[in-house]
Amino acid sequence: MADLLSSGLGEEQEKEKEDKESGGKAAKTEENQEKDGATETLGFNDKNGGSKGKKRNLSDLSLVRFITTELTRGYFLEHNEAKYTERRERVYTCLRIPKELEKLMTFGFFLCLDAFLYVFTLLPLRVILALLRLLTVPCCGLSGSRLLQPAQVCDVLKGFIMVLCYSMMSYVDYSMMYHLIRGQSVIKLYIIYNMLEVADRLFSSFGQDILDALYWTATEPKEKKRAHIGVIPHFLMAVLYVFLHAILIMVQATTLNVAFNSHNKSLLTIMMSNNFVEIKGSVFKKFEKNNLFQMSNSDIKERFTNYILLLIVCLRNMEQFSWNPDHLWVLFPDVIMVIASEVAVDVVKHAFITKFNDISADVYGEYRASLAFDLVSSRQKNAYTDYSDSVSRRMGFIPLPLALLLIRVVTSSVKIQGSLSFMCVLLFYLGMITLKVLNSIILLGTSCGFVKEAKMEEKLFNPPPSVVSSRANSRTHRSKHDPTSPPQEPTTEKGGTSPAADSSAPVNAAESSAPTFPKSDSDTFLTTPDEEDDGKIINANTGLEGDRTPKKDLLEIDRFTICGNRID
């Protein structure tokens, strides 16, 4: 009986093995058929295809069938509609950039022109009025009132700085500087010009701080405790700064003049190619909206400064050729070439920056509104700064050194003799005042329109941000994320412990119970946070994440404010 049972079980096991083998063979044949069907469309013979692949018709493997398949195969773009729609929007954005950028550049140019004309037209009149008040108030016996208002004190200081610096500039020989620079080699002049551009930015960043420190030191209320070195040291520093910055711009204008007068124009070509280097240094970087705002302000200031430098070059060349109008047409092509290269570089640079960083072209409208807000706020009763100083901080454009150099060049190039010449000068001055007034009226109306479109009227009545409060916020933020700082005690109310401390206790306990994984330095410094992680930062010491400092509003961004991790 045992033998019969064992033999019966063995037969059943053999049948099960046979069934499994037959099922596996059927599955393999189905897979081979699928592979044959898949490879048949490509016209190739599969190695595991079996005998069916060998019996395939030779016409299916012909070159004609392959070419026919390549010519007739199709695809549907709507299967990835979002991708192609985004690419089309990028193209439209690049096409809108030149128009929106030039709107901003034109508006910024007239803002700089308004601040520049103020030095020549209204500032002398305001200084005269302040000096008359200074002489008449003591005679009238008004001892209780101020001798001068804070704005008048700033105007008088600006006037004294201009007079002293002009007297110092009269000892600088422009002709000797021209021949000294002309004797240098082309490569040396190219290096000098690049160094001058860097030095101009450094002077602009530090110069406005020097002038602001002087204005505040001279107008600070006397009841406050003295925390400065005195008005005279600040005044001397301001005079030295304006004089050195004017000399720097004079060297720039002289180098540009040498490039215009060179025979082969090689230096001018090299200086123009330097503009295209900006594309390489700017396009392939990550830009945020605040960084692009700084770059736009820098481009506005640079373009306006180049226009003034070209005017100085034309004046010097016309003087050398006895004001022959025919020589002006000789300079005209080079002037147009410099301006066209500057505009082309700005358009290409901004177009690709907005493309790579996915920034809309509408952002330039926000930039215009921010610049317009400065102009409108300076006309308020509670204004805390002059408009020319506001432009200086926002764009890095300081008109005093540039105006000083232009006055020096004009007075040395144009000889005034006789009463008719004085009448021409008076008419020219009245024309400049008229241009300044018209420009201010048009700019003020346009700026009010931009502010209303951006819905920024409520901000006009807000008090200016306090520097002390901003410093306190930055200190609290650093102490919040500093792992070495002692923990702050929670504030308690009259009823006992604060509810914020109770609610934060389980959260802290959960965070402490969770395991922390140390991160390497390469992970900390070489990784870029994603869009959803923009509000977080990684502590290099602990490897933990914390909140990033809140992004600054455009109204808080000056020309030399650090945005992100750099200044553009």
Coordinates of C-alpha atoms in Angstrom, one line a residue:
M1 CA 0.0 0.0 0.0
A2 CA 2.8 2.4 0.8
D3 CA 4.4 1.8 -2.6
L4 CA 1.1 2.5 -4.3
L5 CA 0.6 5.8 -2.4
S6 CA 4.2 7.0 -3.1
S7 CA 3.9 6.2 -6.8
G8 CA 0.6 8.1 -6.9
L9 CA 2.0 11.1 -5.3
G10 CA 5.0 11.1 -7.6
E11 CA 2.8 11.0 -10.7
E12 CA 0.8 14.0 -9.4
Q13 CA 4.0 16.0 -8.8
E14 CA 5.2 15.2 -12.3
K15 CA 1.9 16.4 -13.7
E16 CA 2.1 19.6 -11.8
K17 CA 5.7 20.2 -13.1
E18 CA 4.6 19.5 -16.6
D19 CA 1.7 22.0 -16.3
K20 CA 4.1 24.7 -14.9
E21 CA 6.5 24.1 -17.8
S22 CA 3.8 24.3 -20.4
G23 CA 2.5 27.5 -18.8
G24 CA 6.0 29.0 -18.8
K25 CA 6.5 28.1 -22.4
A26 CA 3.2 29.7 -23.4
A27 CA 4.2 32.9 -21.5
K28 CA 7.5 33.0 -23.3
T29 CA 5.9 32.5 -26.6
E30 CA 3.5 35.4 -25.9
E31 CA 6.5 37.6 -24.8
N32 CA 8.4 36.7 -28.0
Q33 CA 5.3 37.6 -30.1
E34 CA 5.1 41.0 -28.4
K35 CA 8.7 41.6 -29.0
D36 CA 8.4 40.6 -32.6
G37 CA 5.5 43.0 -33.0
A38 CA 7.4 45.8 -31.3
T39 CA 10.6 45.3 -33.3
E40 CA 8.7 44.8 -36.6
T41 CA 7.8 48.5 -36.7
L42 CA 11.5 49.3 -36.6
G43 CA 12.4 46.8 -39.3
F44 CA 14.8 44.8 -37.1
N45 CA 14.8 41.0 -36.3
D46 CA 14.8 40.1 -32.6
K47 CA 17.3 37.5 -31.5
N48 CA 14.6 35.8 -29.2
G49 CA 12.0 36.0 -31.9
G50 CA 12.1 32.3 -32.7
S51 CA 11.2 30.7 -36.0
K52 CA 8.5 33.4 -36.8
G53 CA 11.2 36.1 -37.0
K54 CA 13.1 34.0 -39.6
K55 CA 10.0 33.5 -41.8
R56 CA 9.2 37.3 -41.8
N57 CA 8.8 38.8 -45.2
L58 CA 11.9 40.5 -46.6
S59 CA 9.8 43.4 -47.8
D60 CA 9.2 44.5 -44.2
L61 CA 13.0 45.0 -43.7
S62 CA 13.5 47.2 -46.7
L63 CA 14.9 50.7 -46.7
V64 CA 11.8 51.9 -48.5
R65 CA 9.6 51.0 -45.5
F66 CA 12.0 52.7 -43.1
I67 CA 12.0 55.9 -45.2
T68 CA 8.2 55.7 -45.6
T69 CA 7.8 55.4 -41.8
E70 CA 10.1 58.4 -41.2
L71 CA 8.2 60.5 -43.7
T72 CA 4.7 59.6 -42.4
R73 CA 5.1 59.3 -38.7
G74 CA 3.5 62.1 -36.7
Y75 CA 3.2 63.6 -33.2
F76 CA 0.8 65.8 -31.3
L77 CA 2.1 69.0 -29.5
E78 CA -1.1 69.3 -27.5
H79 CA 0.0 66.3 -25.4
N80 CA 2.5 68.7 -23.7
E81 CA 0.5 71.9 -24.0
A82 CA 1.8 73.6 -20.8
K83 CA 5.4 73.3 -21.9
Y84 CA 4.9 74.9 -25.3
T85 CA 2.6 77.6 -23.9
E86 CA 5.4 78.6 -21.5
R87 CA 7.9 78.7 -24.3
R88 CA 5.7 81.0 -26.3
E89 CA 5.2 83.3 -23.3
R90 CA 8.9 83.5 -22.9
V91 CA 9.3 84.6 -26.5
Y92 CA 6.6 87.2 -26.0
T93 CA 8.3 88.4 -22.9
C94 CA 11.6 88.8 -24.7
L95 CA 9.8 90.8 -27.4
R96 CA 8.2 93.1 -24.8
I97 CA 11.5 93.7 -22.9
P98 CA 12.9 96.4 -25.3
K99 CA 9.7 98.5 -25.0
E100 CA 9.3 98.2 -21.3
L101 CA 13.0 98.7 -20.6
E102 CA 13.2 101.8 -22.7
K103 CA 10.1 103.2 -20.9
L104 CA 11.9 102.8 -17.6
M105 CA 15.2 104.1 -19.1
T106 CA 13.5 107.2 -20.5
F107 CA 11.7 107.9 -17.2
G108 CA 14.9 107.4 -15.2
F109 CA 16.9 109.6 -17.7
F110 CA 14.5 112.5 -17.1
L111 CA 14.7 111.9 -13.3
C112 CA 18.5 112.2 -13.5
L113 CA 18.2 115.2 -15.8
D114 CA 15.9 116.9 -13.3
A115 CA 18.3 116.3 -10.4
F116 CA 21.2 117.5 -12.6
L117 CA 19.5 120.7 -13.7
Y118 CA 18.6 121.5 -10.1
V119 CA 22.3 122.1 -9.4
F120 CA 22.6 124.7 -12.1
T121 CA 19.2 126.4 -11.8
L122 CA 17.4 126.3 -8.5
L123 CA 20.3 125.6 -6.1
P124 CA 22.0 129.0 -6.7
L125 CA 18.7 130.8 -6.2
R126 CA 18.0 128.8 -3.0
V127 CA 21.5 129.6 -1.7
I128 CA 21.0 133.3 -2.3
L129 CA 17.6 133.2 -0.5
A130 CA 19.1 131.3 2.5
L131 CA 22.0 133.8 2.7
L132 CA 19.5 136.8 2.6
R133 CA 17.5 135.2 5.4
L134 CA 20.7 134.7 7.4
L135 CA 21.5 138.4 7.1
T136 CA 17.9 139.7 7.6
V137 CA 16.7 137.5 10.5
P138 CA 19.2 138.9 13.1
C139 CA 18.4 142.5 12.0
C140 CA 14.6 141.9 12.5
G141 CA 15.2 140.7 16.1
L142 CA 13.5 137.3 15.6
S143 CA 15.6 135.6 18.2
G144 CA 13.1 132.8 19.0
S145 CA 13.0 131.4 15.5
R146 CA 15.6 129.5 13.6
L147 CA 18.1 131.3 11.6
L148 CA 17.9 128.8 8.8
Q149 CA 15.6 125.9 8.1
P150 CA 17.2 122.4 7.7
A151 CA 16.7 122.4 4.0
Q152 CA 18.3 125.8 3.7
V153 CA 21.3 124.7 5.7
C154 CA 21.8 121.8 3.3
D155 CA 21.5 124.1 0.3
V156 CA 24.1 126.5 1.8
L157 CA 26.5 123.6 2.4
K158 CA 26.0 122.4 -1.2
G159 CA 26.8 125.8 -2.5
F160 CA 29.9 126.2 -0.4
I161 CA 31.1 122.7 -1.5
M162 CA 30.6 123.7 -5.2
V163 CA 32.5 127.0 -4.8
L164 CA 35.4 125.5 -2.9
C165 CA 35.7 122.5 -5.3
Y166 CA 35.5 124.7 -8.4
S167 CA 38.3 126.9 -7.0
M168 CA 40.4 123.7 -6.5
M169 CA 39.5 122.4 -10.0
S170 CA 40.8 125.6 -11.6
Y171 CA 44.4 124.4 -10.7
V172 CA 43.9 121.1 -12.7
D173 CA 45.4 121.4 -16.2
Y174 CA 43.1 119.5 -18.6
S175 CA 45.5 119.7 -21.5
M176 CA 48.4 118.2 -19.6
M177 CA 46.1 115.4 -18.5
Y178 CA 45.1 114.7 -22.1
H179 CA 48.6 114.5 -23.4
L180 CA 49.7 112.3 -20.4
I181 CA 46.9 109.8 -21.1
R182 CA 47.4 109.9 -24.9
G183 CA 51.0 108.8 -24.5
Q184 CA 50.0 105.5 -22.9
S185 CA 49.5 102.3 -24.8
V186 CA 46.1 101.0 -25.8
I187 CA 46.1 98.1 -23.4
K188 CA 47.2 100.3 -20.6
L189 CA 44.4 102.7 -21.3
Y190 CA 41.8 99.9 -21.5
I191 CA 42.9 98.7 -18.0
I192 CA 42.8 102.3 -16.7
Y193 CA 39.3 102.8 -18.0
N194 CA 38.0 99.6 -16.3
M195 CA 39.7 100.6 -13.1
L196 CA 38.0 104.0 -13.3
E197 CA 34.6 102.4 -13.7
V198 CA 35.1 100.3 -10.5
A199 CA 36.4 103.4 -8.7
D200 CA 33.4 105.4 -9.8
R201 CA 31.0 102.9 -8.2
L202 CA 33.0 102.8 -5.0
F203 CA 33.1 106.6 -4.8
S204 CA 29.4 106.8 -5.4
S205 CA 28.6 104.3 -2.7
F206 CA 30.7 106.0 -0.1
G207 CA 30.1 109.6 -1.3
Q208 CA 26.4 109.8 -0.7
D209 CA 27.0 108.5 2.9
I210 CA 29.5 111.3 3.4
L211 CA 27.0 113.9 2.2
D212 CA 24.2 112.5 4.2
A213 CA 26.3 112.5 7.3
L214 CA 27.2 116.1 6.7
Y215 CA 23.6 117.2 6.3
W216 CA 22.4 115.4 9.4
T217 CA 25.3 116.6 11.5
A218 CA 24.5 120.2 10.5
T219 CA 20.8 120.0 11.1
E220 CA 20.6 117.6 14.0
P221 CA 18.6 119.0 17.0
K222 CA 20.9 120.5 19.6
E223 CA 19.1 119.0 22.6
K224 CA 20.3 115.6 21.6
K225 CA 23.6 114.3 23.0
R226 CA 26.5 114.9 20.7
A227 CA 27.6 111.7 19.0
H228 CA 29.6 113.1 16.0
I229 CA 33.0 114.7 15.4
G230 CA 31.7 118.1 14.4
V231 CA 30.4 119.9 11.3
I232 CA 33.7 121.2 10.1
P233 CA 35.4 117.7 9.8
H234 CA 32.4 116.4 7.9
F235 CA 32.4 119.4 5.6
L236 CA 36.1 118.9 4.8
M237 CA 35.5 115.2 4.1
A238 CA 32.6 116.2 1.7
V239 CA 34.8 118.8 -0.1
L240 CA 37.6 116.2 -0.5
Y241 CA 35.2 113.6 -1.8
V242 CA 33.5 115.9 -4.4
F243 CA 36.9 117.1 -5.6
L244 CA 38.4 113.6 -6.0
H245 CA 35.2 112.2 -7.6
A246 CA 35.3 115.1 -10.1
I247 CA 38.9 114.4 -10.9
L248 CA 38.0 110.7 -11.5
I249 CA 35.2 111.6 -13.9
M250 CA 37.6 114.1 -15.7
V251 CA 40.1 111.2 -16.2
Q252 CA 37.2 109.1 -17.6
A253 CA 36.2 111.9 -20.0
T254 CA 39.8 112.4 -21.1
T255 CA 40.3 108.7 -21.8
L256 CA 37.1 108.7 -23.9
N257 CA 38.4 111.8 -25.7
V258 CA 41.7 110.1 -26.5
A259 CA 39.7 107.1 -27.9
F260 CA 37.7 109.5 -30.2
N261 CA 40.8 111.2 -31.5
S262 CA 42.9 108.0 -32.1
H263 CA 43.5 107.4 -35.8
N264 CA 42.6 103.7 -36.0
K265 CA 39.8 103.8 -33.4
S266 CA 41.1 100.7 -31.8
L267 CA 40.7 102.1 -28.2
L268 CA 37.1 103.1 -28.9
T269 CA 36.4 99.6 -30.2
I270 CA 37.9 98.0 -27.1
M271 CA 36.0 100.3 -24.8
M272 CA 32.7 99.5 -26.7
S273 CA 33.5 95.7 -26.5
N274 CA 33.8 96.2 -22.7
N275 CA 30.0 96.8 -22.7
F276 CA 29.4 93.3 -24.2
V277 CA 31.5 91.8 -21.3
E278 CA 28.6 92.8 -19.1
I279 CA 26.4 90.3 -20.8
K280 CA 28.7 87.5 -19.9
G281 CA 29.0 88.6 -16.3
S282 CA 25.3 89.2 -15.7
V283 CA 23.2 86.9 -17.9
F284 CA 24.3 83.6 -16.5
K285 CA 23.5 84.4 -12.8
K286 CA 20.5 84.0 -10.6
F287 CA 18.6 87.2 -10.3
E288 CA 15.7 88.2 -8.1
K289 CA 13.4 91.1 -8.6
N290 CA 15.3 93.3 -6.2
N291 CA 18.7 92.5 -7.9
L292 CA 17.2 93.4 -11.3
F293 CA 15.9 96.7 -9.9
Q294 CA 19.4 97.6 -8.8
M295 CA 20.8 96.7 -12.2
S296 CA 18.2 98.8 -13.9
N297 CA 19.0 101.8 -11.7
S298 CA 22.7 101.3 -12.4
D299 CA 22.0 101.2 -16.2
I300 CA 20.0 104.4 -16.0
K301 CA 22.8 106.2 -14.1
E302 CA 25.5 104.8 -16.4
R303 CA 23.6 105.8 -19.6
F304 CA 23.0 109.4 -18.3
T305 CA 26.7 109.7 -17.2
N306 CA 27.8 108.5 -20.6
Y307 CA 25.7 111.2 -22.3
I308 CA 27.3 113.9 -20.2
L309 CA 30.8 112.5 -20.9
L310 CA 30.0 112.5 -24.6
L311 CA 28.9 116.1 -24.3
I312 CA 32.2 117.0 -22.6
V313 CA 34.2 115.2 -25.3
C314 CA 32.3 117.1 -28.0
L315 CA 32.9 120.5 -26.3
R316 CA 36.6 119.8 -26.0
N317 CA 36.9 118.8 -29.6
M318 CA 34.9 121.7 -30.9
E319 CA 37.1 124.1 -28.9
Q320 CA 40.2 122.6 -30.5
F321 CA 38.8 123.1 -34.0
S322 CA 37.6 126.7 -33.3
W323 CA 33.9 125.7 -33.1
N324 CA 33.8 124.6 -36.7
P325 CA 30.4 123.0 -37.2
D326 CA 31.8 120.7 -39.9
H327 CA 33.9 118.8 -37.3
L328 CA 30.7 118.0 -35.4
W329 CA 29.6 115.8 -38.2
V330 CA 33.0 114.0 -38.0
L331 CA 32.2 113.2 -34.3
F332 CA 28.6 112.3 -34.9
P333 CA 29.1 108.7 -36.2
D334 CA 31.3 107.7 -33.2
V335 CA 28.8 109.3 -30.8
I336 CA 25.9 107.3 -32.4
M337 CA 28.0 104.1 -32.3
V338 CA 28.7 104.5 -28.6
I339 CA 25.0 105.2 -27.8
A340 CA 23.7 102.4 -30.0
S341 CA 26.1 99.8 -28.4
E342 CA 25.0 100.9 -24.9
V343 CA 21.3 100.5 -25.8
A344 CA 21.9 97.1 -27.5
V345 CA 23.8 95.7 -24.6
D346 CA 21.1 96.8 -22.1
V347 CA 18.3 95.3 -24.2
V348 CA 20.1 91.9 -24.7
K349 CA 21.2 91.8 -21.1
H350 CA 17.7 92.4 -19.6
A351 CA 16.0 90.2 -22.2
F352 CA 18.0 87.1 -21.3
I353 CA 18.0 87.9 -17.5
T354 CA 14.2 87.9 -17.5
K355 CA 14.2 84.8 -19.7
F356 CA 16.5 82.7 -17.5
N357 CA 15.0 83.8 -14.2
D358 CA 11.4 83.6 -15.4
I359 CA 10.6 87.3 -14.6
S360 CA 7.7 89.0 -16.2
A361 CA 8.1 92.2 -18.3
D362 CA 5.5 93.8 -16.0
V363 CA 8.2 94.2 -13.3
Y364 CA 9.5 97.3 -15.1
G365 CA 6.2 99.0 -14.4
E366 CA 6.8 98.3 -10.7
Y367 CA 10.2 99.8 -11.0
R368 CA 8.8 103.0 -12.6
A369 CA 6.2 103.2 -9.8
S370 CA 9.0 102.9 -7.2
L371 CA 11.0 105.7 -8.8
A372 CA 7.9 107.8 -9.2
F373 CA 7.0 107.3 -5.5
D374 CA 10.3 109.0 -4.6
L375 CA 9.5 112.1 -6.6
V376 CA 5.9 112.3 -5.3
S377 CA 7.0 111.7 -1.6
S378 CA 9.6 114.5 -1.9
R379 CA 6.8 117.0 -2.6
Q380 CA 4.9 116.1 0.6
K381 CA 4.8 118.3 3.6
N382 CA 6.3 115.6 5.7
A383 CA 9.2 115.0 3.3
Y384 CA 12.4 113.9 5.0
T385 CA 14.8 114.3 2.1
D386 CA 15.4 116.4 -1.1
Y387 CA 14.5 114.8 -4.4
S388 CA 18.1 115.0 -5.7
D389 CA 19.4 113.2 -2.7
S390 CA 16.7 110.6 -3.1
V391 CA 17.8 110.0 -6.7
S392 CA 21.4 109.7 -5.5
R393 CA 20.5 107.0 -3.0
R394 CA 18.2 105.1 -5.3
M395 CA 20.4 105.1 -8.5
G396 CA 23.8 105.9 -7.1
F397 CA 23.9 109.1 -9.2
I398 CA 25.5 112.0 -7.4
P399 CA 25.1 115.2 -9.5
L400 CA 27.6 117.4 -7.6
P401 CA 30.9 116.0 -9.1
L402 CA 29.5 115.7 -12.6
A403 CA 28.0 119.2 -12.5
L404 CA 31.3 120.6 -11.2
L405 CA 33.2 119.0 -14.0
L406 CA 30.8 120.3 -16.7
I407 CA 31.1 123.8 -15.2
R408 CA 34.9 123.5 -15.3
V409 CA 34.9 122.4 -19.0
V410 CA 32.4 125.0 -20.1
T411 CA 34.1 127.9 -18.4
S412 CA 37.5 126.8 -19.9
S413 CA 36.1 126.2 -23.4
V414 CA 33.8 129.2 -23.8
K415 CA 35.3 132.7 -23.4
I416 CA 32.9 135.3 -22.2
Q417 CA 33.8 138.9 -23.2
G418 CA 31.6 141.9 -23.6
S419 CA 28.1 142.8 -22.5
L420 CA 26.6 140.7 -25.4
S421 CA 28.2 137.6 -24.1
F422 CA 26.8 138.2 -20.6
M423 CA 23.3 138.7 -22.1
C424 CA 23.7 135.4 -23.9
V425 CA 24.7 133.7 -20.7
L426 CA 21.7 135.2 -18.9
L427 CA 19.3 134.0 -21.6
F428 CA 20.9 130.6 -21.5
Y429 CA 20.4 130.5 -17.7
L430 CA 16.7 131.5 -18.1
G431 CA 16.3 128.8 -20.7
M432 CA 17.7 126.2 -18.3
I433 CA 15.3 127.3 -15.6
T434 CA 12.4 127.0 -18.0
L435 CA 13.6 123.5 -19.0
K436 CA 13.9 122.5 -15.4
V437 CA 10.4 123.8 -14.4
L438 CA 8.8 122.1 -17.4
N439 CA 10.6 118.9 -16.8
S440 CA 9.6 118.9 -13.1
I441 CA 5.9 119.6 -14.0
I442 CA 5.7 116.8 -16.5
L443 CA 7.6 114.4 -14.3
L444 CA 5.4 115.1 -11.3
G445 CA 2.2 114.5 -13.3
T446 CA 3.6 111.3 -14.8
S447 CA 4.7 110.1 -11.4
C448 CA 1.3 110.7 -9.9
G449 CA -0.2 108.6 -12.6
F450 CA 2.3 105.7 -12.0
V451 CA 1.7 105.8 -8.3
K452 CA -2.1 105.6 -8.8
E453 CA -1.7 102.7 -11.2
A454 CA 0.4 100.9 -8.7
K455 CA -2.1 101.7 -5.8
M456 CA 0.7 103.2 -3.6
E457 CA -1.2 106.3 -2.4
E458 CA -1.5 105.0 1.1
K459 CA 2.3 104.6 1.5
L460 CA 2.7 108.4 0.9
F461 CA 1.3 109.0 4.4
N462 CA 3.3 106.4 6.2
P463 CA 6.2 107.6 8.3
P464 CA 9.7 106.9 7.0
P465 CA 11.3 103.6 8.2
S466 CA 13.5 104.1 11.2
V467 CA 17.1 102.9 11.0
V468 CA 17.1 102.0 14.7
S469 CA 14.1 99.8 14.3
S470 CA 15.6 98.0 11.3
R471 CA 18.8 97.4 13.2
A472 CA 16.8 96.1 16.2
N473 CA 14.9 93.7 13.9
S474 CA 18.2 92.5 12.3
R475 CA 19.6 91.9 15.8
T476 CA 16.6 89.9 16.9
H477 CA 16.7 87.9 13.7
R478 CA 20.4 87.1 14.3
S479 CA 19.8 86.1 17.9
K480 CA 16.9 84.0 16.8
H481 CA 19.0 81.8 14.4
D482 CA 22.2 81.9 16.3
P483 CA 22.7 78.6 18.1
T484 CA 25.2 80.0 20.6
S485 CA 22.9 82.7 21.8
P486 CA 21.0 82.0 25.1
P487 CA 17.3 81.4 24.8
Q488 CA 15.0 84.3 25.5
E489 CA 12.5 84.0 28.3
P490 CA 8.9 84.1 27.0
T491 CA 6.9 87.1 27.8
T492 CA 4.1 86.6 30.4
E493 CA 0.9 88.3 30.7
K494 CA -0.9 89.4 33.9
G495 CA -2.8 86.2 34.2
G496 CA 0.3 84.0 34.2
T497 CA 2.3 82.2 31.5
S498 CA 1.7 83.2 27.9
P499 CA -0.2 80.8 25.7
A500 CA 2.5 81.1 23.0
A501 CA 4.9 79.3 25.3
D502 CA 2.4 76.5 26.0
S503 CA 1.6 76.0 22.4
S504 CA 5.3 76.0 21.3
A505 CA 6.2 73.4 24.0
P506 CA 4.9 70.3 22.1
V507 CA 6.3 71.5 18.9
N508 CA 9.8 71.9 20.4
A509 CA 9.5 68.5 22.0
A510 CA 8.6 66.9 18.7
E511 CA 11.5 68.7 17.0
S512 CA 13.9 67.6 19.7
S513 CA 12.7 64.0 19.5
A514 CA 13.1 63.8 15.8
P515 CA 16.6 62.6 14.7
T516 CA 18.8 65.2 13.1
F517 CA 21.2 64.2 10.3
P518 CA 24.4 66.2 9.9
K519 CA 25.0 67.7 6.6
S520 CA 28.3 68.2 4.9
D521 CA 29.6 71.6 4.0
S522 CA 29.2 70.9 0.3
D523 CA 25.5 70.3 0.9
T524 CA 25.2 73.5 2.8
F525 CA 27.0 75.9 0.4
L526 CA 26.6 74.3 -3.1
T527 CA 22.9 73.5 -3.1
T528 CA 20.4 76.1 -4.2
P529 CA 17.1 76.1 -2.4
D530 CA 14.0 75.4 -4.5
E531 CA 11.1 77.8 -4.9
E532 CA 9.1 76.2 -2.1
D533 CA 12.2 76.4 0.2
D534 CA 12.9 80.1 -0.5
G535 CA 11.7 80.9 3.0
K536 CA 14.2 78.7 4.6
I537 CA 18.0 78.8 5.2
I538 CA 20.4 76.1 6.4
N539 CA 22.6 76.7 9.4
A540 CA 26.1 75.8 8.6
N541 CA 26.9 74.8 12.2
T542 CA 23.9 72.7 13.1
G543 CA 22.5 71.6 9.7
L544 CA 19.0 72.7 10.8
E545 CA 16.7 74.9 8.8
G546 CA 15.4 78.3 9.8
D547 CA 13.3 81.1 8.4
R548 CA 14.9 83.4 5.9
T549 CA 14.9 87.1 6.4
P550 CA 11.8 88.7 4.8
K551 CA 12.4 90.1 1.3
K552 CA 12.7 93.8 1.2
D553 CA 10.2 96.0 -0.6
L554 CA 11.3 97.9 -3.7
L555 CA 11.0 101.2 -1.8
E556 CA 13.7 100.0 0.6
I557 CA 16.2 99.1 -2.1
D558 CA 18.9 101.6 -2.7
R559 CA 21.6 101.3 -5.3
F560 CA 24.2 99.8 -3.0
T561 CA 21.9 97.7 -0.8
I562 CA 22.8 94.0 -0.5
C563 CA 20.0 92.0 -2.1
G564 CA 20.3 88.2 -1.6
N565 CA 24.1 87.8 -1.4
R566 CA 25.4 90.6 -3.7
I567 CA 25.0 94.1 -5.1
D568 CA 24.2 94.4 -8.8

